[in-house]
Coordinates of C-alpha atoms in Angstrom, one line a residue:
M1 CA 131.1 24.5 -3.0
D2 CA 129.4 21.1 -2.9
K3 CA 131.4 17.7 -3.2
G4 CA 128.7 15.8 -5.1
R5 CA 129.8 14.2 -8.6
F6 CA 127.7 16.7 -10.6
A7 CA 128.3 19.6 -8.3
V8 CA 129.3 23.2 -10.1
P9 CA 131.8 25.6 -8.3
A10 CA 129.7 28.3 -6.7
G11 CA 132.1 30.9 -8.9
V12 CA 131.0 29.4 -12.1
T13 CA 126.9 29.6 -11.5
T14 CA 127.6 33.2 -10.2
W15 CA 129.2 34.1 -13.4
A16 CA 126.6 32.2 -15.4
T17 CA 123.9 34.4 -13.5
A18 CA 125.4 37.4 -14.0
L19 CA 126.1 37.0 -17.4
G20 CA 122.7 35.3 -18.5
V21 CA 121.0 38.5 -16.5
A22 CA 123.1 40.7 -18.5
A23 CA 122.1 39.3 -21.6
L24 CA 118.3 39.1 -20.7
M25 CA 118.3 42.8 -19.7
L26 CA 120.2 44.0 -22.9
G27 CA 118.0 42.1 -25.1
T28 CA 114.6 43.3 -23.5
G29 CA 116.0 46.8 -23.4
L30 CA 116.8 46.9 -27.4
S31 CA 113.8 45.0 -28.3
R32 CA 111.6 47.7 -26.9
P33 CA 111.6 51.1 -28.1
H34 CA 114.7 52.9 -26.9
P35 CA 116.9 55.9 -27.9
S36 CA 119.7 56.2 -29.9
G37 CA 122.8 57.8 -30.1
G38 CA 124.8 58.6 -26.8
L39 CA 121.5 57.7 -24.5
G40 CA 121.2 54.9 -26.2
V41 CA 125.1 53.7 -25.6
L42 CA 124.6 54.8 -21.8
G43 CA 121.4 52.9 -21.3
S44 CA 122.8 49.8 -22.9
V45 CA 126.2 50.0 -20.8
L46 CA 123.7 50.3 -17.6
L47 CA 121.6 47.4 -18.6
V48 CA 124.7 45.5 -19.0
A49 CA 126.9 46.7 -15.8
G50 CA 123.6 45.9 -13.4
G51 CA 123.5 42.3 -14.9
L52 CA 127.3 41.9 -14.6
A53 CA 127.4 43.3 -11.0
L54 CA 125.7 40.2 -9.9
A55 CA 129.2 38.3 -10.2
A56 CA 129.8 39.9 -6.5
Y57 CA 126.5 39.3 -4.7
R58 CA 127.6 36.5 -2.7
R59 CA 130.8 38.5 -1.6
A60 CA 129.2 42.0 -1.4
P61 CA 125.6 41.6 -1.3
L62 CA 124.6 45.1 -0.2
G63 CA 127.2 46.9 -2.5
V64 CA 125.5 44.8 -5.2
L65 CA 122.1 45.9 -4.4
A66 CA 123.3 49.8 -4.3
V67 CA 125.0 49.2 -7.9
T68 CA 122.3 47.5 -9.4
G69 CA 119.5 50.1 -8.0
V70 CA 121.9 53.1 -9.4
C71 CA 121.8 51.1 -12.7
A72 CA 118.1 50.7 -12.7
V73 CA 117.8 54.2 -12.1
G74 CA 120.1 55.2 -15.0
H75 CA 118.8 53.1 -17.8
L76 CA 115.2 54.2 -16.8
A77 CA 116.6 57.9 -16.8
A78 CA 118.2 57.0 -20.6
G79 CA 114.8 56.0 -21.8
F80 CA 115.0 51.9 -21.7
D81 CA 112.1 50.3 -20.8
A82 CA 113.2 47.0 -19.2
L83 CA 112.5 45.2 -16.0
A84 CA 115.6 45.5 -13.6
V85 CA 116.0 41.6 -13.3
S86 CA 119.5 42.7 -11.7
C87 CA 117.9 44.2 -8.8
L88 CA 115.5 41.5 -8.0
V89 CA 118.2 39.0 -8.1
A90 CA 120.4 41.3 -6.0
V91 CA 117.3 41.9 -3.5
Y92 CA 117.3 37.7 -3.2
G93 CA 121.0 37.7 -2.5
A94 CA 121.1 40.5 0.3
V95 CA 117.8 38.7 1.9
R96 CA 119.4 35.3 1.7
A97 CA 122.9 37.2 3.2
G98 CA 120.6 38.1 6.3
H99 CA 120.7 42.0 5.4
R100 CA 116.4 41.9 5.6
K101 CA 115.9 45.3 7.3
I102 CA 118.6 47.3 5.1
T103 CA 117.3 45.6 1.9
L104 CA 113.8 46.4 2.6
I105 CA 114.6 50.3 3.2
V106 CA 116.8 50.6 0.1
S107 CA 113.9 48.5 -2.0
V108 CA 111.1 51.3 -0.7
V109 CA 113.5 54.0 -1.4
L110 CA 114.5 52.6 -5.0
V111 CA 111.0 52.3 -5.8
A112 CA 110.4 56.0 -4.9
V113 CA 113.1 56.9 -6.9
L114 CA 112.4 55.1 -9.8
H115 CA 109.0 56.8 -9.7
L116 CA 110.2 60.4 -9.4
T117 CA 113.0 59.5 -12.2
A118 CA 110.0 58.5 -14.7
L119 CA 108.1 61.7 -13.8
V120 CA 111.5 63.9 -14.3
F121 CA 112.8 62.1 -17.5
H122 CA 109.7 60.6 -19.3
E123 CA 108.3 63.2 -22.0
G124 CA 104.5 61.7 -22.0
G125 CA 102.0 62.4 -19.3
A126 CA 102.3 61.1 -15.6
G127 CA 100.5 58.1 -16.0
E128 CA 102.7 56.8 -18.5
A129 CA 105.6 57.8 -16.8
L130 CA 104.6 56.0 -13.7
A131 CA 103.7 52.8 -15.9
Q132 CA 107.2 52.8 -17.2
A133 CA 108.6 53.1 -13.6
R134 CA 106.4 50.0 -12.5
H135 CA 107.7 48.2 -15.6
T136 CA 111.4 48.9 -14.7
L137 CA 110.9 47.2 -11.1
E138 CA 107.4 45.4 -10.5
L139 CA 106.3 45.6 -7.0
A140 CA 105.0 42.0 -7.0
W141 CA 108.3 40.7 -8.7
L142 CA 110.2 42.7 -5.8
I143 CA 108.1 40.9 -3.0
A144 CA 108.5 37.8 -4.1
A145 CA 112.3 38.2 -4.6
F146 CA 112.3 39.2 -0.9
A147 CA 110.2 36.1 -0.1
A148 CA 112.5 33.8 -1.8
G149 CA 115.6 35.0 -0.1
E150 CA 114.2 34.8 3.4
A151 CA 112.4 31.2 2.5
V152 CA 116.3 30.1 1.4
R153 CA 117.8 31.8 4.4
Q154 CA 115.5 29.9 6.9
A155 CA 116.2 26.6 5.1
E156 CA 119.9 26.9 5.2
R157 CA 120.0 28.1 8.8
R158 CA 117.7 24.9 9.7
A159 CA 120.4 23.0 7.6
D160 CA 123.5 24.4 9.4
E161 CA 121.2 23.7 12.7
A162 CA 120.5 20.0 11.9
E163 CA 124.6 19.7 10.9
R164 CA 125.5 20.9 14.2
T165 CA 123.3 18.8 16.0
R166 CA 124.6 15.6 14.2
E167 CA 128.3 16.9 14.7
E168 CA 127.3 17.4 18.6
T169 CA 125.5 14.0 18.6
A170 CA 128.4 12.0 17.0
R171 CA 130.9 13.8 19.2
R172 CA 129.0 12.8 22.4
R173 CA 128.7 9.2 21.4
A174 CA 132.3 9.2 20.6
D175 CA 132.8 10.5 24.0
E176 CA 130.7 8.2 25.6
E177 CA 132.5 5.1 23.9
R178 CA 135.7 6.7 24.9
L179 CA 134.8 6.5 28.4
R180 CA 133.5 3.2 28.3
I181 CA 136.7 2.0 27.0
A182 CA 138.6 4.0 29.6
R183 CA 136.6 2.1 32.3
E184 CA 137.0 -1.2 30.9
L185 CA 140.7 -1.0 30.5
H186 CA 140.8 0.5 34.2
D187 CA 139.3 -2.5 35.5
S188 CA 141.2 -5.0 33.6
L189 CA 144.6 -3.1 34.8
T190 CA 143.4 -2.6 38.3
H191 CA 143.0 -6.5 38.6
Q192 CA 146.4 -7.0 37.1
I193 CA 148.3 -4.4 39.2
S194 CA 146.5 -5.3 42.4
V195 CA 148.1 -8.9 41.7
V196 CA 151.4 -8.0 41.1
K197 CA 151.1 -5.5 44.1
V198 CA 150.1 -8.2 46.5
Q199 CA 152.6 -10.8 45.5
S200 CA 155.4 -8.3 45.9
E201 CA 154.3 -7.2 49.2
V202 CA 154.2 -10.7 50.2
A203 CA 157.3 -11.7 48.7
V204 CA 158.9 -8.8 50.6
H205 CA 157.3 -9.5 54.1
V206 CA 158.6 -13.2 53.9
A207 CA 162.1 -12.0 53.2
R208 CA 162.2 -9.7 55.8
R209 CA 160.5 -12.5 58.3
R210 CA 163.4 -15.1 57.4
G211 CA 166.3 -12.3 57.7
E212 CA 167.0 -12.4 54.1
P213 CA 167.9 -9.1 52.4
V214 CA 165.4 -8.1 50.5
P215 CA 166.4 -7.3 46.4
E216 CA 166.3 -3.6 45.0
A217 CA 164.1 -5.1 42.2
L218 CA 161.5 -6.4 44.3
L219 CA 161.3 -3.0 46.2
A220 CA 161.0 -1.1 43.0
I221 CA 158.3 -3.7 41.9
Q222 CA 156.5 -2.9 45.2
E223 CA 156.7 0.8 45.1
A224 CA 155.7 1.0 41.2
G225 CA 152.6 -1.3 41.9
R226 CA 151.5 1.0 44.9
E227 CA 152.2 4.1 42.5
A228 CA 150.0 2.4 39.7
S229 CA 147.1 1.6 42.3
R230 CA 147.1 5.3 43.5
E231 CA 147.3 6.7 39.8
L232 CA 144.2 4.0 38.8
R233 CA 142.1 4.9 41.7
A234 CA 142.6 8.6 41.0
T235 CA 141.7 7.9 37.4
L236 CA 138.6 5.6 38.2
E237 CA 137.3 8.5 40.7
A238 CA 137.4 11.2 37.7
L239 CA 135.4 8.6 35.5
R240 CA 132.7 8.2 38.3
D241 CA 132.6 11.7 38.8
D242 CA 130.7 12.2 35.4
D243 CA 127.8 9.9 36.5
T244 CA 127.5 10.4 40.1
A245 CA 128.2 14.3 40.5
P246 CA 127.1 17.2 39.0
P247 CA 129.8 18.2 36.0
H248 CA 132.2 20.6 37.7
G249 CA 132.7 23.9 36.1
L250 CA 133.9 27.7 36.8
D251 CA 132.2 27.8 40.1
H252 CA 134.5 24.8 40.9
I253 CA 137.6 26.3 40.2
P254 CA 138.5 28.2 43.3
G255 CA 137.7 25.3 45.5
L256 CA 140.2 23.3 43.0
V257 CA 142.7 25.5 43.8
E258 CA 142.3 25.7 47.3
R259 CA 142.7 22.1 47.6
F260 CA 145.8 22.0 45.5
R261 CA 147.0 24.7 48.0
G262 CA 146.5 22.4 51.1
T263 CA 148.8 20.1 49.3
G264 CA 151.9 22.5 49.7
L265 CA 151.7 24.2 46.6
E266 CA 151.2 27.6 46.6
T267 CA 148.5 28.5 44.3
T268 CA 147.0 31.5 43.3
L269 CA 143.8 32.2 41.1
T270 CA 143.1 35.6 39.6
I271 CA 139.8 36.3 37.8
T272 CA 139.6 39.3 35.2
G273 CA 137.4 40.6 32.9
Q274 CA 133.2 41.1 33.3
P275 CA 132.0 37.7 34.9
H276 CA 129.0 36.2 32.5
S277 CA 127.6 32.7 31.9
V278 CA 129.1 30.4 29.2
P279 CA 128.1 27.4 27.5
A280 CA 128.1 24.4 30.0
A281 CA 130.7 22.8 27.6
V282 CA 132.9 25.6 27.8
S283 CA 132.5 25.7 31.9
R284 CA 133.4 22.1 32.0
T285 CA 136.3 22.3 29.8
A286 CA 137.6 25.5 31.8
Y287 CA 137.6 23.2 34.9
R288 CA 139.4 20.1 33.4
I289 CA 142.0 22.4 32.0
V290 CA 143.0 23.5 35.0
Q291 CA 142.4 20.2 36.8
E292 CA 144.8 18.8 34.8
S293 CA 147.4 21.4 34.7
L294 CA 147.6 21.5 38.4
T295 CA 147.6 18.0 38.9
N296 CA 150.8 17.7 36.3
V297 CA 152.4 20.4 38.3
S298 CA 152.2 18.9 41.6
R299 CA 153.2 15.3 40.4
H300 CA 155.8 15.9 37.8
A301 CA 156.8 19.4 37.8
A302 CA 158.8 19.9 41.1
A303 CA 157.1 23.4 41.5
T304 CA 156.9 25.6 44.5
S305 CA 154.1 27.8 43.2
A306 CA 151.4 28.0 40.5
S307 CA 149.0 30.6 39.1
V308 CA 145.6 30.2 37.6
L309 CA 144.1 32.9 35.3
V310 CA 140.5 33.1 34.0
D311 CA 139.9 35.9 31.9
Y312 CA 136.0 36.5 31.0
R313 CA 136.2 38.1 27.0
P314 CA 133.0 39.5 25.1
D315 CA 133.2 36.4 22.8
A316 CA 135.7 33.8 24.5
L317 CA 137.0 32.5 27.9
A318 CA 140.7 32.5 28.2
V319 CA 142.3 30.3 30.7
R320 CA 146.2 30.0 32.0
V321 CA 148.0 28.1 34.3
D322 CA 151.8 28.7 34.9
D323 CA 154.2 27.2 37.4
D324 CA 157.9 27.7 38.3
G325 CA 158.8 23.9 38.0
K326 CA 161.7 22.3 36.3
A327 CA 160.6 22.7 32.8
G328 CA 162.5 25.2 30.4
V329 CA 163.3 26.8 27.1
Q330 CA 165.8 23.8 26.7
S331 CA 163.6 21.1 27.8
P332 CA 160.5 20.8 25.5
S333 CA 158.0 18.7 27.1
T334 CA 156.6 15.4 25.7
P335 CA 152.7 15.4 25.5
G336 CA 151.1 12.8 27.6
H337 CA 147.7 11.5 27.7
G338 CA 146.5 14.7 29.9
L339 CA 148.0 17.2 27.6
L340 CA 146.4 15.3 24.6
G341 CA 142.8 14.9 26.2
M342 CA 143.0 18.8 27.0
R343 CA 144.0 19.4 23.2
E344 CA 140.8 17.2 22.3
R345 CA 138.3 18.7 24.6
V346 CA 139.6 22.3 23.1
A347 CA 139.5 21.5 19.6
A348 CA 135.9 19.8 19.9
L349 CA 135.0 23.4 21.0
G350 CA 136.6 25.3 18.1
G351 CA 139.1 26.9 20.7
R352 CA 143.0 27.1 20.9
L353 CA 145.6 25.5 23.3
C354 CA 149.2 26.2 23.8
T355 CA 151.3 24.4 26.0
E356 CA 155.1 25.4 26.4
P357 CA 157.9 25.7 28.5
R358 CA 158.4 29.6 30.0
K359 CA 161.4 31.6 29.1
A360 CA 161.9 32.1 33.3
G361 CA 161.5 28.6 34.0
G362 CA 158.8 26.4 34.2
F363 CA 155.4 25.7 32.3
T364 CA 152.6 27.3 30.6
V365 CA 149.3 26.1 29.7
Q366 CA 146.8 28.5 27.8
A367 CA 143.5 28.1 26.3
E368 CA 140.9 30.3 24.7
L369 CA 137.3 29.0 24.5
P370 CA 134.9 30.6 22.1
T371 CA 131.4 31.4 23.8
N372 CA 129.9 32.2 21.0
G373 CA 128.6 35.7 22.5
A374 CA 126.7 34.0 25.3
S375 CA 125.9 36.1 28.2

């Protein structure tokens, strides 16, 4: 439903269309010569039913197409000479929904059945019978309805593509801006922490040369400065990696696992499913999830082993990282910037991310990234 000031809910317009077509068809049928008695009632009911069926053409376009076709054949057999407007609207709706081939087949069959029905039930000559069938469903109107549905479908598809392009552009610009801010923040913090680190090391050195005891607080400051410098250096390498090297993706995960294995963390990699190509954004996100997860395991979990699972599915890529660290069911984790970054990456792709302690101890990170059927 549009959200403009004068927008009308889709349900209201659908029912208005259905009621309008039903009234039009009933009025047209009754204004022309028509049978009386039971056939007259039956034909009138079919005329109205064909129009009211359009109330569901957005939800079940093919079903509505079938119902309106049956009603058209029925009111023609009953002796009513009225254009099957409901069939034209149903053809338009089915084509707009993307069912072009089925709609074309149903339309051809319907035209043939209408002609046969007219020949069987019409009391006049064959020429009059065929003329009545053509009046019930004009071929030119049928082609126009088909063409209109296809034109609207193409226009909506282009509009959707344009909207996706705008969203992707906005998301890319936001990512670029966040990256720029991160780099500026890194440069600023690096300078300040370097000053603290140098001053603390000088103070420790001077105290030791003089034979004076070094305060514990000063040693803590020195160690904190060294750790902060290492963290910022690693962050800078990750930030510059986007500009100076090809983007890391699924192909780089085995090497990533091997590097963490070299640090003493017993790391295993399992790949299941039938490997196939996935969108570049999905590949990069999968790599970053594994990288961030293993980094957290190495630095904070005090784990001895970790396992990485990459599962190729027909319409998605699943990634899972488990470890045997200190996290447990009774010690839920507090999301850090790494986890928040993973969530943002996964959400941008329309995927799902689950991070939680394992019942057997340790932590698990699970992500499911849609691939939109890429192969």
